[in-house]
Amino acid sequence: MPELRLEMNDPNTVRVCLLVSIVLLSCFCVKSQLTTDFYSSTCPNLLKIVRKQVKDAIKRETRMAASLLRLHFHDCFVNGCDGSVLLDGSNGEKFAGPNLNSARGFEVVDSIKRAVESQCSGVVSCADILAIAARDSVLLSGGPTWKVLLGRRDGLVANQTGSNTNIPSPFDTLDTIINKFANVGLNTIDVVALSGAHTIGSARCVTFSNRLFNFSTADAVDPTLDSTMAADLQSLCPENGDGNKTTSLDRNSIDLFDSHYFTNLVNNKGLLSSDQILFSSDEALSITKAIVEKYTDSSTFFTDFVNSMINMGNINPLTGSNGEIRKNCRVVNS
Ligand code: HEM
């Protein structure tokens, strides 16, 4: 066999290097094999079926839009968007800190799945149902819309530890939050744009009451929290009161998907510490403050939110013959 010699000034070496670079580049650039028309022949009415179920659910309870949007986020940050958050069982993600007594909407996902199965059995993944339901929830709350990329398959395992470590906590610093997003391939713009999801939905007292009492040695109350809002929250969430009581994340326009979340931040009216630090922390000055100010304009926010939702939906999907199409979103197929 002739000996293969690579020398930098040899045209063959240059050709080999070029070929290797092209192969490597194409591996990195192919973000996902998801497509918008994935079910066009196997489940042509899919989008209509999901839209109707989400509409009915929101009619029954407006907050459900927020809960469904959050489920897609909590799914994608753990093992990628693979429906793992939906799996039942005490070792599952439902029992992880960010989800316990908090994540909701599982019954609605069940009813969407049942409606989809009745028309196209064994074809549509639970992970894709979450992605479509999240988009519909935003749109039906007055927000922007987009074409959802589809073709994800469902994971075979839940990852409770992953849920505890990957999903940002309301008590994290901005650096930590940015790192947790970076770990799943999302950048600082994604952090701010996706935090805008807090324009709808609610949070429990336990997630922000640290800002109201014994905040620090210097300040009893978080100084970056508007004092009238602080007083209001103190009466709603008294010290040693019911931590599971809830209030709206965006008190300016509770159920409307708009840019008021960002106006709130500029006015020191963010509910969670992890919201307000996007504008008020020392790190925010150089990283996120200007983005928050930009997003007080709703069309700028909407454009970036859509991009970031697509980025989030692209986190490590299972495709091809990986994973499965679950029959019941709560359990892996037997
Ligand atoms: C940036 C880091 C984030 C942190 C620290 C965070 C934290 C939280 C917390 C603590 C709650 C209240 C949970 C409870 O009281 O039970 C909440 C609610 C919510 N989060 Fe986030 N979140 C973040 C990012 C996101 C993202 C990226 C989305 C979606 C794209 C999202 C969507 C929501 C929604 C819609 C609610 C309200 C849910 C409901 O009312 O059922 N959050 N979040």
PDB file of C-alpha atoms in Angstrom, residues 72-329:
ATOM      1  CA  HIS A  72     -41.840  23.131  27.537  1.00  0.00           C
ATOM      2  CA  PHE A  73     -38.988  25.117  29.183  1.00  0.00           C
ATOM      3  CA  HIS A  74     -38.594  22.609  32.029  1.00  0.00           C
ATOM      4  CA  ASP A  75     -38.653  19.795  29.479  1.00  0.00           C
ATOM      5  CA  CYS A  76     -36.016  21.263  27.164  1.00  0.00           C
ATOM      6  CA  PHE A  77     -33.497  22.126  29.905  1.00  0.00           C
ATOM      7  CA  VAL A  78     -33.300  18.494  31.074  1.00  0.00           C
ATOM      8  CA  ASN A  79     -32.092  15.819  28.604  1.00  0.00           C
ATOM      9  CA  GLY A  80     -33.200  18.127  25.773  1.00  0.00           C
ATOM     10  CA  CYS A  81     -36.803  18.550  24.576  1.00  0.00           C
ATOM     11  CA  ASP A  82     -37.795  14.891  24.955  1.00  0.00           C
ATOM     12  CA  GLY A  83     -40.962  14.915  27.067  1.00  0.00           C
ATOM     13  CA  SER A  84     -39.001  13.661  30.088  1.00  0.00           C
ATOM     14  CA  VAL A  85     -40.727  16.169  32.403  1.00  0.00           C
ATOM     15  CA  LEU A  86     -44.024  14.402  31.737  1.00  0.00           C
ATOM     16  CA  LEU A  87     -42.983  10.990  33.071  1.00  0.00           C
ATOM     17  CA  ASP A  88     -44.672   9.911  36.315  1.00  0.00           C
ATOM     18  CA  GLY A  89     -42.842   8.272  39.206  1.00  0.00           C
ATOM     19  CA  SER A  90     -41.158   9.401  42.402  1.00  0.00           C
ATOM     20  CA  ASN A  91     -37.765   9.343  40.651  1.00  0.00           C
ATOM     21  CA  GLY A  92     -39.141  11.525  37.905  1.00  0.00           C
ATOM     22  CA  GLU A  93     -38.652  15.215  37.233  1.00  0.00           C
ATOM     23  CA  LYS A  94     -42.061  16.082  38.669  1.00  0.00           C
ATOM     24  CA  PHE A  95     -40.556  15.517  42.124  1.00  0.00           C
ATOM     25  CA  ALA A  96     -37.501  17.712  41.505  1.00  0.00           C
ATOM     26  CA  GLY A  97     -37.249  21.059  43.328  1.00  0.00           C
ATOM     27  CA  PRO A  98     -38.216  23.297  40.384  1.00  0.00           C
ATOM     28  CA  ASN A  99     -41.336  21.217  39.655  1.00  0.00           C
ATOM     29  CA  LEU A 100     -42.688  19.897  42.953  1.00  0.00           C
ATOM     30  CA  ASN A 101     -45.886  21.762  43.951  1.00  0.00           C
ATOM     31  CA  SER A 102     -45.144  24.032  41.035  1.00  0.00           C
ATOM     32  CA  ALA A 103     -45.180  22.518  37.522  1.00  0.00           C
ATOM     33  CA  ARG A 104     -48.746  22.106  36.308  1.00  0.00           C
ATOM     34  CA  GLY A 105     -50.760  21.340  33.198  1.00  0.00           C
ATOM     35  CA  PHE A 106     -50.084  17.596  33.048  1.00  0.00           C
ATOM     36  CA  GLU A 107     -53.811  16.776  32.753  1.00  0.00           C
ATOM     37  CA  VAL A 108     -54.117  19.188  29.835  1.00  0.00           C
ATOM     38  CA  VAL A 109     -51.172  17.485  28.097  1.00  0.00           C
ATOM     39  CA  ASP A 110     -52.977  14.151  28.679  1.00  0.00           C
ATOM     40  CA  SER A 111     -56.129  15.456  27.039  1.00  0.00           C
ATOM     41  CA  ILE A 112     -54.199  16.891  24.068  1.00  0.00           C
ATOM     42  CA  LYS A 113     -52.416  13.554  23.670  1.00  0.00           C
ATOM     43  CA  ARG A 114     -55.723  11.634  23.805  1.00  0.00           C
ATOM     44  CA  ALA A 115     -57.247  13.901  21.162  1.00  0.00           C
ATOM     45  CA  VAL A 116     -54.164  13.504  18.929  1.00  0.00           C
ATOM     46  CA  GLU A 117     -54.049   9.708  19.416  1.00  0.00           C
ATOM     47  CA  SER A 118     -57.711   9.386  18.428  1.00  0.00           C
ATOM     48  CA  GLN A 119     -56.878  10.758  14.956  1.00  0.00           C
ATOM     49  CA  CYS A 120     -53.268   9.650  14.452  1.00  0.00           C
ATOM     50  CA  SER A 121     -52.310   6.832  16.746  1.00  0.00           C
ATOM     51  CA  GLY A 122     -48.664   6.285  17.690  1.00  0.00           C
ATOM     52  CA  VAL A 123     -47.308   9.040  15.476  1.00  0.00           C
ATOM     53  CA  VAL A 124     -46.889  12.309  17.409  1.00  0.00           C
ATOM     54  CA  SER A 125     -44.411  12.633  20.274  1.00  0.00           C
ATOM     55  CA  CYS A 126     -45.251  14.178  23.646  1.00  0.00           C
ATOM     56  CA  ALA A 127     -42.189  16.410  23.259  1.00  0.00           C
ATOM     57  CA  ASP A 128     -43.669  17.899  20.073  1.00  0.00           C
ATOM     58  CA  ILE A 129     -47.063  18.313  21.741  1.00  0.00           C
ATOM     59  CA  LEU A 130     -45.358  20.428  24.426  1.00  0.00           C
ATOM     60  CA  ALA A 131     -43.646  22.584  21.786  1.00  0.00           C
ATOM     61  CA  ILE A 132     -46.907  23.231  19.921  1.00  0.00           C
ATOM     62  CA  ALA A 133     -48.881  23.831  23.134  1.00  0.00           C
ATOM     63  CA  ALA A 134     -46.261  26.388  24.264  1.00  0.00           C
ATOM     64  CA  ARG A 135     -46.526  28.280  20.973  1.00  0.00           C
ATOM     65  CA  ASP A 136     -50.336  28.238  21.094  1.00  0.00           C
ATOM     66  CA  SER A 137     -50.322  29.416  24.702  1.00  0.00           C
ATOM     67  CA  VAL A 138     -48.221  32.454  23.803  1.00  0.00           C
ATOM     68  CA  LEU A 139     -50.377  33.305  20.799  1.00  0.00           C
ATOM     69  CA  LEU A 140     -53.687  32.840  22.638  1.00  0.00           C
ATOM     70  CA  SER A 141     -52.416  35.136  25.410  1.00  0.00           C
ATOM     71  CA  GLY A 142     -51.865  37.955  22.922  1.00  0.00           C
ATOM     72  CA  GLY A 143     -48.233  37.240  22.068  1.00  0.00           C
ATOM     73  CA  PRO A 144     -46.424  36.510  18.801  1.00  0.00           C
ATOM     74  CA  THR A 145     -46.668  33.316  16.785  1.00  0.00           C
ATOM     75  CA  TRP A 146     -44.184  31.222  14.830  1.00  0.00           C
ATOM     76  CA  LYS A 147     -43.901  27.985  12.879  1.00  0.00           C
ATOM     77  CA  VAL A 148     -42.987  25.233  15.329  1.00  0.00           C
ATOM     78  CA  LEU A 149     -40.210  22.886  14.266  1.00  0.00           C
ATOM     79  CA  LEU A 150     -41.298  19.259  14.738  1.00  0.00           C
ATOM     80  CA  GLY A 151     -39.954  15.735  14.661  1.00  0.00           C
ATOM     81  CA  ARG A 152     -38.740  15.297  18.234  1.00  0.00           C
ATOM     82  CA  ARG A 153     -39.092  11.843  19.761  1.00  0.00           C
ATOM     83  CA  ASP A 154     -39.759  10.988  23.395  1.00  0.00           C
ATOM     84  CA  GLY A 155     -37.034  10.061  25.844  1.00  0.00           C
ATOM     85  CA  LEU A 156     -36.978   6.756  27.693  1.00  0.00           C
ATOM     86  CA  VAL A 157     -35.779   8.126  31.039  1.00  0.00           C
ATOM     87  CA  ALA A 158     -36.456  11.017  33.372  1.00  0.00           C
ATOM     88  CA  ASN A 159     -33.578  12.873  35.014  1.00  0.00           C
ATOM     89  CA  GLN A 160     -34.479  14.242  38.439  1.00  0.00           C
ATOM     90  CA  THR A 161     -30.893  15.310  39.206  1.00  0.00           C
ATOM     91  CA  GLY A 162     -30.712  17.100  35.869  1.00  0.00           C
ATOM     92  CA  SER A 163     -33.887  18.945  36.727  1.00  0.00           C
ATOM     93  CA  ASN A 164     -32.446  20.064  40.074  1.00  0.00           C
ATOM     94  CA  THR A 165     -29.163  21.214  38.558  1.00  0.00           C
ATOM     95  CA  ASN A 166     -29.989  22.506  35.059  1.00  0.00           C
ATOM     96  CA  ILE A 167     -33.107  24.578  35.665  1.00  0.00           C
ATOM     97  CA  PRO A 168     -32.304  28.070  36.980  1.00  0.00           C
ATOM     98  CA  SER A 169     -33.504  28.932  40.478  1.00  0.00           C
ATOM     99  CA  PRO A 170     -35.078  32.280  41.414  1.00  0.00           C
ATOM    100  CA  PHE A 171     -32.241  32.648  43.948  1.00  0.00           C
ATOM    101  CA  ASP A 172     -29.410  32.179  41.413  1.00  0.00           C
ATOM    102  CA  THR A 173     -27.050  35.022  40.534  1.00  0.00           C
ATOM    103  CA  LEU A 174     -27.136  36.384  37.008  1.00  0.00           C
ATOM    104  CA  ASP A 175     -23.813  34.682  36.248  1.00  0.00           C
ATOM    105  CA  THR A 176     -25.224  31.325  37.329  1.00  0.00           C
ATOM    106  CA  ILE A 177     -28.365  31.793  35.241  1.00  0.00           C
ATOM    107  CA  ILE A 178     -26.305  32.763  32.193  1.00  0.00           C
ATOM    108  CA  ASN A 179     -24.125  29.665  32.750  1.00  0.00           C
ATOM    109  CA  LYS A 180     -27.133  27.357  33.035  1.00  0.00           C
ATOM    110  CA  PHE A 181     -28.433  28.711  29.721  1.00  0.00           C
ATOM    111  CA  ALA A 182     -24.963  28.407  28.144  1.00  0.00           C
ATOM    112  CA  ASN A 183     -24.835  24.753  29.246  1.00  0.00           C
ATOM    113  CA  VAL A 184     -27.765  24.024  26.923  1.00  0.00           C
ATOM    114  CA  GLY A 185     -26.408  26.193  24.113  1.00  0.00           C
ATOM    115  CA  LEU A 186     -28.405  29.370  24.793  1.00  0.00           C
ATOM    116  CA  ASN A 187     -26.872  32.845  25.043  1.00  0.00           C
ATOM    117  CA  THR A 188     -27.489  36.005  27.065  1.00  0.00           C
ATOM    118  CA  ILE A 189     -30.067  37.343  24.612  1.00  0.00           C
ATOM    119  CA  ASP A 190     -31.972  34.080  25.071  1.00  0.00           C
ATOM    120  CA  VAL A 191     -31.802  34.567  28.872  1.00  0.00           C
ATOM    121  CA  VAL A 192     -33.438  37.989  28.721  1.00  0.00           C
ATOM    122  CA  ALA A 193     -35.890  37.270  25.905  1.00  0.00           C
ATOM    123  CA  LEU A 194     -37.115  33.991  27.430  1.00  0.00           C
ATOM    124  CA  SER A 195     -37.385  35.538  30.902  1.00  0.00           C
ATOM    125  CA  GLY A 196     -40.046  37.669  29.223  1.00  0.00           C
ATOM    126  CA  ALA A 197     -42.253  34.560  29.500  1.00  0.00           C
ATOM    127  CA  HIS A 198     -42.857  35.881  33.014  1.00  0.00           C
ATOM    128  CA  THR A 199     -45.253  38.370  31.428  1.00  0.00           C
ATOM    129  CA  ILE A 200     -47.898  35.711  32.166  1.00  0.00           C
ATOM    130  CA  GLY A 201     -48.493  33.308  35.037  1.00  0.00           C
ATOM    131  CA  SER A 202     -47.910  33.243  38.757  1.00  0.00           C
ATOM    132  CA  ALA A 203     -45.320  32.485  41.394  1.00  0.00           C
ATOM    133  CA  ARG A 204     -45.615  31.217  44.972  1.00  0.00           C
ATOM    134  CA  CYS A 205     -44.612  33.290  47.995  1.00  0.00           C
ATOM    135  CA  VAL A 206     -41.717  30.902  48.729  1.00  0.00           C
ATOM    136  CA  THR A 207     -40.057  31.921  45.470  1.00  0.00           C
ATOM    137  CA  PHE A 208     -39.689  35.611  46.369  1.00  0.00           C
ATOM    138  CA  SER A 209     -40.389  36.109  50.104  1.00  0.00           C
ATOM    139  CA  ASN A 210     -36.629  36.239  50.812  1.00  0.00           C
ATOM    140  CA  ARG A 211     -36.819  39.720  49.264  1.00  0.00           C
ATOM    141  CA  LEU A 212     -39.442  40.872  51.771  1.00  0.00           C
ATOM    142  CA  PHE A 213     -38.064  40.004  55.211  1.00  0.00           C
ATOM    143  CA  ASN A 214     -34.500  39.971  56.672  1.00  0.00           C
ATOM    144  CA  PHE A 215     -33.133  40.504  53.194  1.00  0.00           C
ATOM    145  CA  SER A 216     -29.588  41.430  54.303  1.00  0.00           C
ATOM    146  CA  THR A 217     -27.759  42.978  57.237  1.00  0.00           C
ATOM    147  CA  ALA A 218     -28.072  46.388  55.589  1.00  0.00           C
ATOM    148  CA  ASP A 219     -31.620  46.149  54.220  1.00  0.00           C
ATOM    149  CA  ALA A 220     -34.719  44.494  55.674  1.00  0.00           C
ATOM    150  CA  VAL A 221     -36.307  44.547  52.213  1.00  0.00           C
ATOM    151  CA  ASP A 222     -34.587  44.106  48.844  1.00  0.00           C
ATOM    152  CA  PRO A 223     -33.702  47.712  47.868  1.00  0.00           C
ATOM    153  CA  THR A 224     -34.270  46.877  44.194  1.00  0.00           C
ATOM    154  CA  LEU A 225     -37.958  46.163  44.934  1.00  0.00           C
ATOM    155  CA  ASP A 226     -40.383  49.105  44.665  1.00  0.00           C
ATOM    156  CA  SER A 227     -41.491  49.981  48.217  1.00  0.00           C
ATOM    157  CA  THR A 228     -45.247  50.071  47.506  1.00  0.00           C
ATOM    158  CA  MET A 229     -45.063  46.704  45.797  1.00  0.00           C
ATOM    159  CA  ALA A 230     -42.954  45.352  48.690  1.00  0.00           C
ATOM    160  CA  ALA A 231     -45.598  46.429  51.233  1.00  0.00           C
ATOM    161  CA  ASP A 232     -48.312  44.827  49.137  1.00  0.00           C
ATOM    162  CA  LEU A 233     -46.363  41.570  48.848  1.00  0.00           C
ATOM    163  CA  GLN A 234     -45.617  41.567  52.593  1.00  0.00           C
ATOM    164  CA  SER A 235     -49.328  41.585  53.373  1.00  0.00           C
ATOM    165  CA  LEU A 236     -49.974  38.891  50.762  1.00  0.00           C
ATOM    166  CA  CYS A 237     -47.075  36.709  51.933  1.00  0.00           C
ATOM    167  CA  PRO A 238     -46.607  37.308  55.680  1.00  0.00           C
ATOM    168  CA  GLU A 239     -43.522  35.847  57.345  1.00  0.00           C
ATOM    169  CA  ASN A 240     -44.229  32.189  58.229  1.00  0.00           C
ATOM    170  CA  GLY A 241     -47.459  32.366  56.213  1.00  0.00           C
ATOM    171  CA  ASP A 242     -48.598  29.977  53.491  1.00  0.00           C
ATOM    172  CA  GLY A 243     -45.628  29.764  51.112  1.00  0.00           C
ATOM    173  CA  ASN A 244     -47.754  28.170  48.417  1.00  0.00           C
ATOM    174  CA  LYS A 245     -49.988  31.201  48.001  1.00  0.00           C
ATOM    175  CA  THR A 246     -49.509  32.729  44.531  1.00  0.00           C
ATOM    176  CA  THR A 247     -49.421  36.129  42.893  1.00  0.00           C
ATOM    177  CA  SER A 248     -48.943  37.306  39.311  1.00  0.00           C
ATOM    178  CA  LEU A 249     -45.436  37.539  37.895  1.00  0.00           C
ATOM    179  CA  ASP A 250     -46.494  40.614  35.883  1.00  0.00           C
ATOM    180  CA  ARG A 251     -48.850  42.663  38.033  1.00  0.00           C
ATOM    181  CA  ASN A 252     -49.144  45.236  35.249  1.00  0.00           C
ATOM    182  CA  SER A 253     -51.093  43.039  32.797  1.00  0.00           C
ATOM    183  CA  ILE A 254     -51.637  39.685  34.441  1.00  0.00           C
ATOM    184  CA  ASP A 255     -52.772  37.382  31.638  1.00  0.00           C
ATOM    185  CA  LEU A 256     -51.580  39.323  28.629  1.00  0.00           C
ATOM    186  CA  PHE A 257     -48.415  38.341  26.788  1.00  0.00           C
ATOM    187  CA  ASP A 258     -46.838  41.785  26.303  1.00  0.00           C
ATOM    188  CA  SER A 259     -43.677  43.744  27.148  1.00  0.00           C
ATOM    189  CA  HIS A 260     -44.883  44.963  30.559  1.00  0.00           C
ATOM    190  CA  TYR A 261     -42.604  42.439  32.244  1.00  0.00           C
ATOM    191  CA  PHE A 262     -39.678  44.561  31.039  1.00  0.00           C
ATOM    192  CA  THR A 263     -41.359  47.882  31.931  1.00  0.00           C
ATOM    193  CA  ASN A 264     -41.781  46.418  35.420  1.00  0.00           C
ATOM    194  CA  LEU A 265     -38.055  45.669  35.677  1.00  0.00           C
ATOM    195  CA  VAL A 266     -37.160  49.240  34.707  1.00  0.00           C
ATOM    196  CA  ASN A 267     -39.525  50.390  37.496  1.00  0.00           C
ATOM    197  CA  ASN A 268     -38.155  48.006  40.149  1.00  0.00           C
ATOM    198  CA  LYS A 269     -41.322  45.947  39.960  1.00  0.00           C
ATOM    199  CA  GLY A 270     -39.930  42.554  39.011  1.00  0.00           C
ATOM    200  CA  LEU A 271     -41.391  39.846  41.255  1.00  0.00           C
ATOM    201  CA  LEU A 272     -38.560  37.319  41.468  1.00  0.00           C
ATOM    202  CA  SER A 273     -35.010  38.236  42.350  1.00  0.00           C
ATOM    203  CA  SER A 274     -33.980  36.406  39.139  1.00  0.00           C
ATOM    204  CA  ASP A 275     -36.221  38.819  37.203  1.00  0.00           C
ATOM    205  CA  GLN A 276     -35.013  42.053  38.787  1.00  0.00           C
ATOM    206  CA  ILE A 277     -31.296  41.176  38.578  1.00  0.00           C
ATOM    207  CA  LEU A 278     -31.577  41.312  34.774  1.00  0.00           C
ATOM    208  CA  PHE A 279     -31.870  45.074  35.204  1.00  0.00           C
ATOM    209  CA  SER A 280     -30.563  45.990  38.643  1.00  0.00           C
ATOM    210  CA  SER A 281     -27.602  43.779  39.526  1.00  0.00           C
ATOM    211  CA  ASP A 282     -24.020  44.945  39.105  1.00  0.00           C
ATOM    212  CA  GLU A 283     -23.464  42.289  36.437  1.00  0.00           C
ATOM    213  CA  ALA A 284     -26.600  43.472  34.601  1.00  0.00           C
ATOM    214  CA  LEU A 285     -24.994  46.859  33.978  1.00  0.00           C
ATOM    215  CA  SER A 286     -22.579  45.392  31.479  1.00  0.00           C
ATOM    216  CA  ILE A 287     -24.593  42.414  30.236  1.00  0.00           C
ATOM    217  CA  THR A 288     -28.380  42.497  30.337  1.00  0.00           C
ATOM    218  CA  LYS A 289     -29.630  45.954  31.391  1.00  0.00           C
ATOM    219  CA  ALA A 290     -29.531  47.371  27.863  1.00  0.00           C
ATOM    220  CA  ILE A 291     -31.402  44.314  26.507  1.00  0.00           C
ATOM    221  CA  VAL A 292     -34.147  44.779  29.127  1.00  0.00           C
ATOM    222  CA  GLU A 293     -34.507  48.436  28.090  1.00  0.00           C
ATOM    223  CA  LYS A 294     -34.719  47.413  24.431  1.00  0.00           C
ATOM    224  CA  TYR A 295     -37.494  44.900  25.160  1.00  0.00           C
ATOM    225  CA  THR A 296     -39.799  47.527  26.681  1.00  0.00           C
ATOM    226  CA  ASP A 297     -40.630  47.903  22.991  1.00  0.00           C
ATOM    227  CA  SER A 298     -42.975  44.993  22.374  1.00  0.00           C
ATOM    228  CA  SER A 299     -42.157  44.362  18.729  1.00  0.00           C
ATOM    229  CA  THR A 300     -38.434  44.081  19.515  1.00  0.00           C
ATOM    230  CA  PHE A 301     -39.249  41.730  22.387  1.00  0.00           C
ATOM    231  CA  PHE A 302     -41.591  39.600  20.276  1.00  0.00           C
ATOM    232  CA  THR A 303     -39.037  39.169  17.471  1.00  0.00           C
ATOM    233  CA  ASP A 304     -36.314  38.016  19.851  1.00  0.00           C
ATOM    234  CA  PHE A 305     -38.689  35.911  21.952  1.00  0.00           C
ATOM    235  CA  VAL A 306     -39.714  33.924  18.873  1.00  0.00           C
ATOM    236  CA  ASN A 307     -36.063  33.346  17.918  1.00  0.00           C
ATOM    237  CA  SER A 308     -35.189  32.248  21.417  1.00  0.00           C
ATOM    238  CA  MET A 309     -38.181  29.906  21.685  1.00  0.00           C
ATOM    239  CA  ILE A 310     -36.990  28.221  18.493  1.00  0.00           C
ATOM    240  CA  ASN A 311     -33.466  28.005  19.936  1.00  0.00           C
ATOM    241  CA  MET A 312     -34.852  26.479  23.135  1.00  0.00           C
ATOM    242  CA  GLY A 313     -36.999  24.008  21.174  1.00  0.00           C
ATOM    243  CA  ASN A 314     -33.855  22.867  19.357  1.00  0.00           C
ATOM    244  CA  ILE A 315     -32.052  21.727  22.513  1.00  0.00           C
ATOM    245  CA  ASN A 316     -30.840  18.148  21.913  1.00  0.00           C
ATOM    246  CA  PRO A 317     -33.931  16.646  20.280  1.00  0.00           C
ATOM    247  CA  LEU A 318     -34.098  12.886  19.844  1.00  0.00           C
ATOM    248  CA  THR A 319     -34.684  12.154  16.166  1.00  0.00           C
ATOM    249  CA  GLY A 320     -34.579   9.279  13.698  1.00  0.00           C
ATOM    250  CA  SER A 321     -34.790   5.986  15.539  1.00  0.00           C
ATOM    251  CA  ASN A 322     -33.709   7.387  18.922  1.00  0.00           C
ATOM    252  CA  GLY A 323     -36.245   7.358  21.737  1.00  0.00           C
ATOM    253  CA  GLU A 324     -39.841   6.464  20.939  1.00  0.00           C
ATOM    254  CA  ILE A 325     -43.312   7.877  20.339  1.00  0.00           C
ATOM    255  CA  ARG A 326     -44.946   7.436  23.724  1.00  0.00           C
ATOM    256  CA  LYS A 327     -48.551   6.216  23.727  1.00  0.00           C
ATOM    257  CA  ASN A 328     -49.192   7.833  27.096  1.00  0.00           C
ATOM    258  CA  CYS A 329     -47.071  10.875  27.953  1.00  0.00           C
TER     259      CYS A 329
END
